[in-house]
């Protein structure tokens, strides 16, 4: 274990750790890298960076994705004398360019380091970029430790990566080394204390969990968040397999593990936690009841009852710097335990609004709560190139203002009681209210400027939850207008942040409190919810939901009871009516895949066909299918029509699948039509057991027309198709018109009228790669190399290779095996074969062509040279509508909100 006093800068820490040639990092799913090997790799990258003409002190953005690549780049930057700044692509990729543009200005044209796999997704905003892979090929050479002082800038950490206005926290070598030394002392850590980290590398907690074991001369284990979040029990397996002694998790994971253990406890052979010393609980409030349940569940697996250590820290304090080692002996009866005492070198004080100090760790005493302020060697000196934010963050005498409300007890232990900042902490992650409000403000169902996102914590909850108050654009007394707004808000939140709001509250303008300058006072909204002042709004939301979904109908029998519990877990609801559709309840395309997997596990079924879930989306209907209510399979049982949304009096919309045959791509889109018009999707034949592929293009069209007529016997009709489905929709419209019916809307999503040329170009290998890309099994950047590697292989070898190299997490999400992937590829190939002889003829009244960035060439070339040929097959001029995204992403989560607005507007114009 190195002498902390001999470490002046981070490169000195790496040099010291590298002297031990046995210790290092285990990357789950990757390699074991000793600290010496990390030092050598970083030296090569530093050489490569020198070759790019970098200058000491230059800033380097490192795209945070895979940990091994990230930390090689992190140390390479430091050895080159540069200042690394981790950055994660936002949840909404359409905002990636905006964020990078802001960081370019803030950091002064930084170099961007990115993995080879992510390079193709990097927007061009005028920044230089290099791949870590390329830099790693630089000639090995001894790199001198840069001549830096302890107080020199070592690291920049972004505070709100999902927005375009991130601040960059300045952290010096002295800040970071003092923080690690303080943690090591407070937790009594040494060389035997292996640490596991699963937090994303753009978070200060991941940097801390990497530096701390290096300081202690200990091993460390790293994985990506998805490893744990996809299967919470995997967290316990990793602790067991790698004999981990110290780890960190926000409180929400305790709750998820409790749920998983209650359903299916692991065997003693799978989990042994007797070696675990500390599980640090931070990032959000620790809920004592949740932790007690966690400890009770895992006591039989050897977990000691004193392992939980509540903690507090911020990016500005180099992560956790306050620890409660007394939790087991003093605080098991509290609702939220104190966060403990500061590490050596950190001081805490609590001040009132006037600045008067109420208590401090130098002078503890129980007082009224006040603002928590910090001072110490691990506290930042401010924000990079942002004097205004720095001034606001510090008191006149140099104490950092955390924005948290808290108090100190007689022993100097800190307890937080609230927050002054407009943020929401869900599952340990900070989300900023204005970020979501900007998105929701664009919804047509919401009155502009009248929406507020704020946190609530229902009694007994494992984490804070999101509440949204809004004023509907329509009349508050109009059930349809209110329900459409609720669904749009819920869907957009899931698409943008990845989770559902707990409360969506329709209110009046007067119900949204504002200050003198018109700023929404979200703290008062939270108080209004907790005091019951907004109970009427909550009842109003329940009333309109009940009208559209029907009242609560309880499950009957074991199958319905088990399914209802699965639905409730998947949707984060206390209970679900067994007659309500999974999609009407808020289920997304990813949720339905998780639902499929959980049902198979619960009932011991090898495969629940996707068609079953799509066409029997309620608990009661699905229970009937699972218990044999459906007859024999095969073509006789095949029904192409999937009703994704059935409310509303408007003309129904029928959407045809893309060339892959599946309709999951429409699930997120259909939600926005709630209360407006039914939305049906048409699914190819061949997914179900015993189903054959269509023998001809004409048979496919005839089958779909018959299904449409069963749902809607007479016109006017509205049909549309995505990609390949656009040609099918055109033929459906022709057939309906030939039968004497009016077709008022023909939508074509990014497809020219003639497809035979493209279909004849697509080989088996191309088709397999296209499906793998669509399913996010591969990266677009890897297609040329993959194509060359796959072509010489037999077909089954190609498919096996694609599945073998696919991310295991993604295969689990999709419940995809090589057999299912093979069947899907063959179905998609059948679509290709049907299209090889297809040539458009005749005409329809009019077409609406929605176009985006094509697979090849520019958008304008695509429009002028390909899409405008639709004018040859319409009797009135074609309407061309530009939409966001690329061919495979125009309806993906990041673009569905803007796409639905455009599509619904064009439908309304066409249908009247």
PDB file of N, CA and C in Angstrom, residues 389-418:
ATOM      1  N   UNK A 389     -21.344  30.825 -12.120  1.00  0.00           N
ATOM      2  CA  UNK A 389     -21.753  29.646 -11.360  1.00  0.00           C
ATOM      3  C   UNK A 389     -20.848  29.438 -10.151  1.00  0.00           C
ATOM      4  N   UNK A 390     -19.563  29.719 -10.315  1.00  0.00           N
ATOM      5  CA  UNK A 390     -18.631  29.558  -9.197  1.00  0.00           C
ATOM      6  C   UNK A 390     -18.970  30.528  -8.076  1.00  0.00           C
ATOM      7  N   UNK A 391     -19.230  31.764  -8.423  1.00  0.00           N
ATOM      8  CA  UNK A 391     -19.581  32.764  -7.404  1.00  0.00           C
ATOM      9  C   UNK A 391     -20.851  32.369  -6.655  1.00  0.00           C
ATOM     10  N   UNK A 392     -21.831  31.884  -7.394  1.00  0.00           N
ATOM     11  CA  UNK A 392     -23.098  31.491  -6.764  1.00  0.00           C
ATOM     12  C   UNK A 392     -22.924  30.269  -5.862  1.00  0.00           C
ATOM     13  N   UNK A 393     -21.934  29.432  -6.156  1.00  0.00           N
ATOM     14  CA  UNK A 393     -21.784  28.164  -5.431  1.00  0.00           C
ATOM     15  C   UNK A 393     -21.031  28.311  -4.113  1.00  0.00           C
ATOM     16  N   UNK A 394     -20.418  29.485  -3.868  1.00  0.00           N
ATOM     17  CA  UNK A 394     -19.605  29.650  -2.663  1.00  0.00           C
ATOM     18  C   UNK A 394     -20.069  30.847  -1.850  1.00  0.00           C
ATOM     19  N   UNK A 395     -19.901  30.715  -0.543  1.00  0.00           N
ATOM     20  CA  UNK A 395     -20.185  31.840   0.347  1.00  0.00           C
ATOM     21  C   UNK A 395     -19.028  32.835   0.270  1.00  0.00           C
ATOM     22  N   UNK A 396     -19.234  33.987   0.867  1.00  0.00           N
ATOM     23  CA  UNK A 396     -18.196  35.018   0.835  1.00  0.00           C
ATOM     24  C   UNK A 396     -16.917  34.554   1.522  1.00  0.00           C
ATOM     25  N   UNK A 397     -17.034  33.644   2.507  1.00  0.00           N
ATOM     26  CA  UNK A 397     -15.829  33.173   3.200  1.00  0.00           C
ATOM     27  C   UNK A 397     -15.342  31.826   2.665  1.00  0.00           C
ATOM     28  N   UNK A 398     -15.826  31.435   1.449  1.00  0.00           N
ATOM     29  CA  UNK A 398     -15.210  30.311   0.761  1.00  0.00           C
ATOM     30  C   UNK A 398     -15.781  28.935   1.045  1.00  0.00           C
ATOM     31  N   UNK A 399     -16.976  28.819   1.619  1.00  0.00           N
ATOM     32  CA  UNK A 399     -17.597  27.512   1.843  1.00  0.00           C
ATOM     33  C   UNK A 399     -18.495  27.169   0.654  1.00  0.00           C
ATOM     34  N   UNK A 400     -18.467  25.906   0.272  1.00  0.00           N
ATOM     35  CA  UNK A 400     -19.280  25.443  -0.862  1.00  0.00           C
ATOM     36  C   UNK A 400     -20.716  25.232  -0.426  1.00  0.00           C
ATOM     37  N   UNK A 401     -21.650  25.781  -1.194  1.00  0.00           N
ATOM     38  CA  UNK A 401     -23.077  25.666  -0.889  1.00  0.00           C
ATOM     39  C   UNK A 401     -23.623  24.449  -1.645  1.00  0.00           C
ATOM     40  N   UNK A 402     -24.017  23.427  -0.931  1.00  0.00           N
ATOM     41  CA  UNK A 402     -24.443  22.181  -1.574  1.00  0.00           C
ATOM     42  C   UNK A 402     -25.805  22.267  -2.226  1.00  0.00           C
ATOM     43  N   UNK A 403     -26.670  23.200  -1.746  1.00  0.00           N
ATOM     44  CA  UNK A 403     -28.046  23.222  -2.221  1.00  0.00           C
ATOM     45  C   UNK A 403     -28.928  22.243  -1.494  1.00  0.00           C
ATOM     46  N   UNK A 404     -28.368  21.518  -0.512  1.00  0.00           N
ATOM     47  CA  UNK A 404     -29.149  20.571   0.292  1.00  0.00           C
ATOM     48  C   UNK A 404     -29.492  21.207   1.636  1.00  0.00           C
ATOM     49  N   UNK A 405     -30.633  20.845   2.168  1.00  0.00           N
ATOM     50  CA  UNK A 405     -31.048  21.280   3.500  1.00  0.00           C
ATOM     51  C   UNK A 405     -30.777  20.154   4.481  1.00  0.00           C
ATOM     52  N   UNK A 406     -30.175  20.475   5.609  1.00  0.00           N
ATOM     53  CA  UNK A 406     -29.839  19.422   6.563  1.00  0.00           C
ATOM     54  C   UNK A 406     -29.594  19.975   7.943  1.00  0.00           C
ATOM     55  N   UNK A 407     -29.217  19.074   8.840  1.00  0.00           N
ATOM     56  CA  UNK A 407     -28.894  19.466  10.200  1.00  0.00           C
ATOM     57  C   UNK A 407     -27.857  18.503  10.761  1.00  0.00           C
ATOM     58  N   UNK A 408     -27.161  18.951  11.779  1.00  0.00           N
ATOM     59  CA  UNK A 408     -26.166  18.134  12.470  1.00  0.00           C
ATOM     60  C   UNK A 408     -26.708  17.754  13.843  1.00  0.00           C
ATOM     61  N   UNK A 409     -26.473  16.500  14.256  1.00  0.00           N
ATOM     62  CA  UNK A 409     -26.912  16.119  15.603  1.00  0.00           C
ATOM     63  C   UNK A 409     -25.809  16.450  16.608  1.00  0.00           C
ATOM     64  N   UNK A 410     -26.033  16.089  17.856  1.00  0.00           N
ATOM     65  CA  UNK A 410     -25.094  16.447  18.923  1.00  0.00           C
ATOM     66  C   UNK A 410     -23.727  15.833  18.713  1.00  0.00           C
ATOM     67  N   UNK A 411     -23.656  14.739  17.931  1.00  0.00           N
ATOM     68  CA  UNK A 411     -22.381  14.076  17.662  1.00  0.00           C
ATOM     69  C   UNK A 411     -21.757  14.528  16.345  1.00  0.00           C
ATOM     70  N   UNK A 412     -22.347  15.547  15.719  1.00  0.00           N
ATOM     71  CA  UNK A 412     -21.785  16.046  14.470  1.00  0.00           C
ATOM     72  C   UNK A 412     -22.129  15.201  13.263  1.00  0.00           C
ATOM     73  N   UNK A 413     -23.184  14.395  13.369  1.00  0.00           N
ATOM     74  CA  UNK A 413     -23.581  13.553  12.226  1.00  0.00           C
ATOM     75  C   UNK A 413     -24.592  14.315  11.371  1.00  0.00           C
ATOM     76  N   UNK A 414     -24.430  14.219  10.067  1.00  0.00           N
ATOM     77  CA  UNK A 414     -25.254  14.964   9.121  1.00  0.00           C
ATOM     78  C   UNK A 414     -26.514  14.190   8.758  1.00  0.00           C
ATOM     79  N   UNK A 415     -27.641  14.892   8.739  1.00  0.00           N
ATOM     80  CA  UNK A 415     -28.887  14.359   8.199  1.00  0.00           C
ATOM     81  C   UNK A 415     -29.442  15.368   7.201  1.00  0.00           C
ATOM     82  N   UNK A 416     -29.836  14.894   6.013  1.00  0.00           N
ATOM     83  CA  UNK A 416     -30.441  15.771   5.017  1.00  0.00           C
ATOM     84  C   UNK A 416     -31.960  15.728   5.168  1.00  0.00           C
ATOM     85  N   UNK A 417     -32.588  16.883   4.975  1.00  0.00           N
ATOM     86  CA  UNK A 417     -34.049  16.943   5.122  1.00  0.00           C
ATOM     87  C   UNK A 417     -34.729  17.509   3.882  1.00  0.00           C
ATOM     88  N   UNK A 418     -33.976  17.918   2.885  1.00  0.00           N
ATOM     89  CA  UNK A 418     -34.592  18.465   1.679  1.00  0.00           C
ATOM     90  C   UNK A 418     -33.537  18.995   0.737  1.00  0.00           C
TER      91      UNK A 418
END
